Amino acid sequence: MGIISSNYKFNYVRFLIMLAFTKFAYGGNFNIDFESTFGDNRVQIPGHGKYLSLSLDKYSGSGFRSKNEYLFGRIDMQMKLVAGNSAGTVTTLYLSSDQSTGRHDELDFEFLGNVSGEPYTLHTNVYSQGSGNREQQFHLWFDPTLDFHTYSIVWNPRLIMFLVDETPMRVFRNQENKGVPFPKNQPMKIYSSLWNADDWATQGGLVKTDWTNAPFSAYYRNFNIDACTAQSGFSCAYTPTKSMKNPNLTSNTNRRGAWRTHDLNAWGRKRLWWVQKYFMIYDYCKDLKRFSQGFPLECKSSS
């Protein structure tokens, strides 16, 4: 345990040095809006709540979640992923309702680690009423371990959109009129975690976690929550709000409440096409072997 403790101290000091040379334009307070879910002192919140780090060793991973539940909104989180040989590790950012019901809703970003020099896999999924199996996976056009990047989820009654640095990665539209369940009734909390999944995460579980590189660490800053709380009710998703500049949001989505009418514009459609043509590595809607009896209903419509 002495060696592990010294490694933690080294990573923590390195984190503080990195923060000292970084300037920020915005960001909420992790101490106010979030709470630890597991991992004890592997969850660190320095900088008066402006930053957070998660660590993983062979004894435990770590995680945190929002204190509030939300029903529609936009979530932005800047993250810097585990560097070096991250094979076997999974870093997550997701929204989830109460999973004990057996019919939960969930919107997933999962970052699957890899051996040094090989790209991360960005895994996305949408669960509605307990049913998932809607995976799309991507490689990124940058190294997510070298700097912070913004990962966003937009959720309104018409669509769910996953974005990376404002570039849309996937869009899941509300097609309840075709019998496709859509998350709209169950409030969700924001979750993030860093954990060991070397039984499946890297090359189908063939590459295991190298614990000589532990502890593994992921870093967070500058989150934005522009959303309806569970207490505000379903009508909040349709209530117009006064247009006001919000430095937490970028490009043409820089208004509080803009998520209510958020959709793809011409630039967004081009970027989505670019991402899915050059960086998508798996799409459940194209997996004929898996769905030999017919694709899910939502696969028959484009974004």
Coordinates of C-alpha atoms in Angstrom, one line a residue, residues 21-295:
F21 CA -0.7 26.6 -15.8
T22 CA -4.2 26.4 -17.2
K23 CA -6.7 29.2 -17.6
F24 CA -10.5 28.6 -17.8
A25 CA -13.3 30.6 -19.2
Y26 CA -16.2 28.9 -17.4
G27 CA -17.2 25.9 -15.3
G28 CA -19.4 24.9 -12.4
N29 CA -18.5 23.7 -8.9
F30 CA -18.0 19.9 -8.4
N31 CA -18.4 20.2 -4.7
I32 CA -21.9 21.8 -5.1
D33 CA -23.4 19.8 -7.9
F34 CA -21.8 16.3 -7.6
E35 CA -21.1 13.6 -5.0
S36 CA -18.7 10.6 -4.9
T37 CA -20.3 7.2 -5.6
F38 CA -17.4 4.9 -4.9
G39 CA -13.6 4.9 -4.7
D40 CA -13.0 6.9 -1.5
N41 CA -9.9 9.1 -1.9
R42 CA -9.6 8.0 -5.5
V43 CA -12.0 10.9 -6.2
Q44 CA -10.2 14.2 -5.7
I45 CA -11.7 17.7 -6.0
P46 CA -9.0 20.3 -5.8
G47 CA -9.1 24.0 -6.9
H48 CA -12.1 24.9 -4.7
G49 CA -14.4 22.6 -6.6
K50 CA -13.4 23.7 -10.1
Y51 CA -11.6 20.4 -11.0
L52 CA -12.0 16.7 -10.4
S53 CA -9.9 13.6 -10.9
L54 CA -10.8 9.9 -10.8
S55 CA -8.2 7.1 -10.3
L56 CA -8.2 3.4 -10.8
D57 CA -5.9 0.8 -9.2
K58 CA -6.1 -2.9 -8.8
Y59 CA -8.2 -2.6 -5.7
S60 CA -10.9 -0.2 -7.0
G61 CA -12.0 2.3 -9.5
S62 CA -13.9 5.5 -8.7
G63 CA -16.9 7.5 -9.7
F64 CA -19.2 10.4 -9.0
R65 CA -22.8 11.5 -9.8
S66 CA -24.9 14.7 -9.8
K67 CA -26.9 15.5 -6.7
N68 CA -29.9 16.4 -8.8
E69 CA -32.0 14.5 -11.3
Y70 CA -32.8 16.1 -14.7
L71 CA -35.6 15.6 -17.2
F72 CA -34.3 17.0 -20.5
G73 CA -31.4 19.5 -21.0
R74 CA -27.9 19.8 -22.1
I75 CA -24.8 18.5 -20.3
D76 CA -21.2 19.5 -21.2
M77 CA -18.1 18.1 -19.5
Q78 CA -14.5 18.7 -20.3
M79 CA -12.5 15.6 -19.9
K80 CA -8.9 14.4 -20.3
L81 CA -8.6 10.6 -20.5
V82 CA -6.2 8.1 -19.1
A83 CA -2.9 8.5 -20.9
G84 CA -0.3 5.9 -22.0
N85 CA -1.2 2.2 -21.9
S86 CA -4.9 2.5 -20.9
A87 CA -5.9 -1.0 -22.1
G88 CA -8.6 -2.6 -20.0
T89 CA -9.8 0.7 -18.6
V90 CA -13.2 2.3 -19.2
T91 CA -14.0 6.0 -18.5
T92 CA -17.6 6.9 -18.6
L93 CA -19.9 9.9 -18.8
Y94 CA -23.6 9.1 -18.9
L95 CA -27.1 10.0 -17.8
S96 CA -29.2 7.3 -16.1
S97 CA -32.5 7.0 -14.3
D98 CA -33.0 4.6 -11.4
Q99 CA -31.7 1.2 -12.6
S100 CA -33.4 -0.7 -9.8
T101 CA -36.7 -0.4 -11.7
G102 CA -35.6 -2.8 -14.4
R103 CA -36.9 -0.4 -17.0
H104 CA -34.4 2.4 -16.7
D105 CA -33.3 5.0 -19.3
E106 CA -29.7 5.7 -20.0
L107 CA -27.5 7.8 -22.4
D108 CA -23.9 6.6 -22.6
F109 CA -20.5 7.9 -23.5
E110 CA -17.9 5.2 -22.7
F111 CA -14.3 5.6 -23.6
L112 CA -12.6 2.2 -24.0
G113 CA -8.8 2.3 -23.4
N114 CA -6.1 0.8 -25.6
V115 CA -2.5 0.0 -25.6
S116 CA 0.0 2.9 -26.1
G117 CA -0.2 4.3 -29.7
E118 CA -3.5 2.8 -30.5
P119 CA -6.7 4.9 -30.5
Y120 CA -9.4 5.0 -27.9
T121 CA -12.8 3.7 -28.9
L122 CA -15.8 6.0 -28.1
H123 CA -18.8 3.8 -27.4
T124 CA -22.3 5.3 -27.3
N125 CA -25.6 3.7 -26.4
V126 CA -29.2 4.7 -25.8
Y127 CA -31.4 2.8 -23.3
S128 CA -35.1 3.3 -23.1
Q129 CA -37.4 1.5 -20.7
G130 CA -34.6 -1.0 -19.9
S131 CA -33.8 -1.8 -23.5
G132 CA -30.4 -0.8 -25.0
N133 CA -28.5 -2.6 -27.8
R134 CA -28.2 0.6 -29.8
E135 CA -24.5 0.8 -29.9
Q136 CA -22.4 3.1 -32.2
Q137 CA -18.7 3.2 -31.8
F138 CA -16.1 5.7 -33.1
H139 CA -12.5 6.6 -33.2
L140 CA -11.6 10.2 -32.5
W141 CA -9.7 12.6 -34.8
F142 CA -7.5 13.7 -32.0
D143 CA -5.7 12.2 -29.0
P144 CA -8.1 12.6 -26.0
T145 CA -5.3 12.1 -23.5
L146 CA -3.2 15.2 -24.5
D147 CA -5.7 17.9 -23.6
F148 CA -9.2 18.5 -22.4
H149 CA -12.1 18.1 -24.8
T150 CA -15.8 18.9 -24.4
Y151 CA -18.2 16.0 -24.5
S152 CA -21.9 16.9 -24.6
I153 CA -25.3 15.3 -24.5
V154 CA -28.4 17.2 -25.7
W155 CA -31.7 15.7 -24.7
N156 CA -35.0 17.2 -25.6
P157 CA -38.4 15.7 -26.4
R158 CA -37.5 15.4 -30.1
L159 CA -34.0 14.0 -30.1
I160 CA -30.9 12.9 -28.3
M161 CA -27.6 14.2 -29.6
F162 CA -24.0 13.2 -28.7
L163 CA -21.4 15.8 -29.4
V164 CA -17.6 16.1 -29.1
D165 CA -16.2 19.6 -29.2
E166 CA -19.5 20.7 -30.8
T167 CA -19.2 18.1 -33.5
P168 CA -22.3 15.8 -33.6
M169 CA -21.4 12.1 -33.4
R170 CA -24.8 10.6 -33.5
V171 CA -28.5 11.6 -33.3
F172 CA -31.2 9.4 -31.9
R173 CA -34.6 10.9 -32.8
N174 CA -38.0 10.4 -31.1
Q175 CA -39.8 7.9 -33.3
E176 CA -42.5 6.9 -30.8
N177 CA -45.0 7.2 -33.7
K178 CA -43.3 4.1 -35.2
G179 CA -43.3 2.2 -31.9
V180 CA -39.7 3.0 -30.9
P181 CA -39.5 3.8 -27.1
F182 CA -37.9 7.2 -26.3
P183 CA -36.6 8.4 -22.9
K184 CA -39.0 11.1 -21.8
N185 CA -40.6 10.2 -18.5
Q186 CA -37.8 9.2 -16.1
P187 CA -35.5 11.8 -14.6
M188 CA -31.8 11.0 -14.9
K189 CA -28.7 11.8 -12.9
I190 CA -25.3 12.6 -14.5
Y191 CA -22.7 9.9 -13.7
S192 CA -19.0 9.4 -14.5
S193 CA -16.7 6.6 -13.5
L194 CA -13.3 5.0 -14.2
W195 CA -13.2 1.3 -13.8
N196 CA -11.5 -1.9 -14.9
A197 CA -13.3 -3.9 -17.7
D198 CA -10.4 -5.9 -19.2
D199 CA -12.7 -8.8 -19.7
W200 CA -14.2 -7.0 -22.8
A201 CA -13.0 -3.4 -23.2
T202 CA -9.9 -3.7 -25.3
Q203 CA -9.9 -5.9 -28.4
G204 CA -12.7 -8.0 -27.0
G205 CA -10.9 -8.7 -23.8
L206 CA -7.8 -10.1 -25.4
V207 CA -5.6 -7.3 -23.9
K208 CA -5.6 -7.1 -20.1
T209 CA -5.0 -4.2 -17.8
D210 CA -1.3 -3.7 -17.0
W211 CA -1.4 -2.9 -13.3
T212 CA 2.3 -1.9 -13.2
N213 CA 1.0 1.4 -14.8
A214 CA -1.5 2.0 -12.0
P215 CA -2.9 4.2 -10.8
F216 CA -4.7 5.3 -13.9
S217 CA -6.3 8.8 -13.8
A218 CA -8.9 10.8 -15.7
Y219 CA -9.5 14.5 -15.3
Y220 CA -12.5 16.7 -15.4
R221 CA -13.2 20.5 -15.4
N222 CA -15.6 23.1 -16.8
F223 CA -18.9 21.3 -16.7
N224 CA -22.2 22.9 -17.7
I225 CA -25.7 21.8 -16.7
D226 CA -28.4 23.6 -18.6
A227 CA -31.4 21.4 -17.8
C228 CA -34.8 21.0 -16.3
T229 CA -34.7 19.5 -12.8
A230 CA -37.0 16.6 -12.0
Q231 CA -39.1 18.9 -9.8
S232 CA -39.8 21.3 -12.7
G233 CA -41.9 18.8 -14.6
F234 CA -42.3 17.8 -18.2
S235 CA -43.5 21.3 -19.3
C236 CA -40.1 22.8 -18.6
A237 CA -38.8 21.2 -21.8
Y238 CA -41.1 23.4 -23.8
T239 CA -41.0 26.6 -21.8
P240 CA -39.1 29.4 -23.6
T241 CA -36.4 31.2 -21.7
K242 CA -35.0 34.6 -22.1
S243 CA -32.0 34.6 -24.5
M244 CA -28.8 35.3 -22.6
K245 CA -25.2 34.6 -23.5
N246 CA -23.8 31.6 -21.8
P247 CA -20.0 31.2 -22.1
N248 CA -20.4 27.5 -21.3
L249 CA -21.9 26.8 -24.7
T250 CA -20.2 27.4 -28.0
S251 CA -20.8 28.2 -31.7
N252 CA -24.5 28.6 -32.5
T253 CA -25.8 27.0 -29.3
N254 CA -24.6 29.7 -26.9
R255 CA -28.0 30.5 -25.3
R256 CA -29.4 29.2 -22.1
G257 CA -32.2 26.9 -23.0
A258 CA -31.1 26.5 -26.7
W259 CA -31.3 22.7 -26.2
R260 CA -35.1 22.9 -26.3
T261 CA -35.0 23.4 -30.0
H262 CA -31.5 22.0 -30.7
D263 CA -31.2 20.2 -34.0
L264 CA -28.8 19.7 -36.9
N265 CA -28.2 22.8 -39.0
A266 CA -26.4 22.6 -42.4
W267 CA -22.9 22.7 -40.7
G268 CA -24.0 20.0 -38.2
R269 CA -25.3 17.7 -41.0
K270 CA -22.0 18.0 -42.8
R271 CA -20.0 17.3 -39.6
L272 CA -22.2 14.3 -38.8
W273 CA -21.7 12.9 -42.3
W274 CA -17.9 13.4 -41.9
V275 CA -17.7 11.7 -38.5
Q276 CA -19.8 8.8 -39.5
K277 CA -18.0 8.3 -42.8
Y278 CA -14.4 8.5 -41.6
F279 CA -14.5 7.7 -37.8
M280 CA -17.4 5.3 -37.2
I281 CA -16.2 1.8 -36.6
Y282 CA -19.5 0.1 -35.6
D283 CA -23.2 0.8 -36.2
Y284 CA -25.8 -1.6 -34.9
C285 CA -28.0 -0.5 -37.7
K286 CA -25.6 -2.1 -40.2
D287 CA -24.9 -5.3 -38.3
L288 CA -26.7 -7.8 -40.5
K289 CA -25.3 -10.8 -38.7
R290 CA -26.7 -9.5 -35.4
F291 CA -30.1 -8.6 -36.8
S292 CA -30.5 -11.2 -39.4
Q293 CA -34.3 -11.2 -38.9
G294 CA -34.6 -7.5 -39.5
F295 CA -33.1 -4.3 -38.2

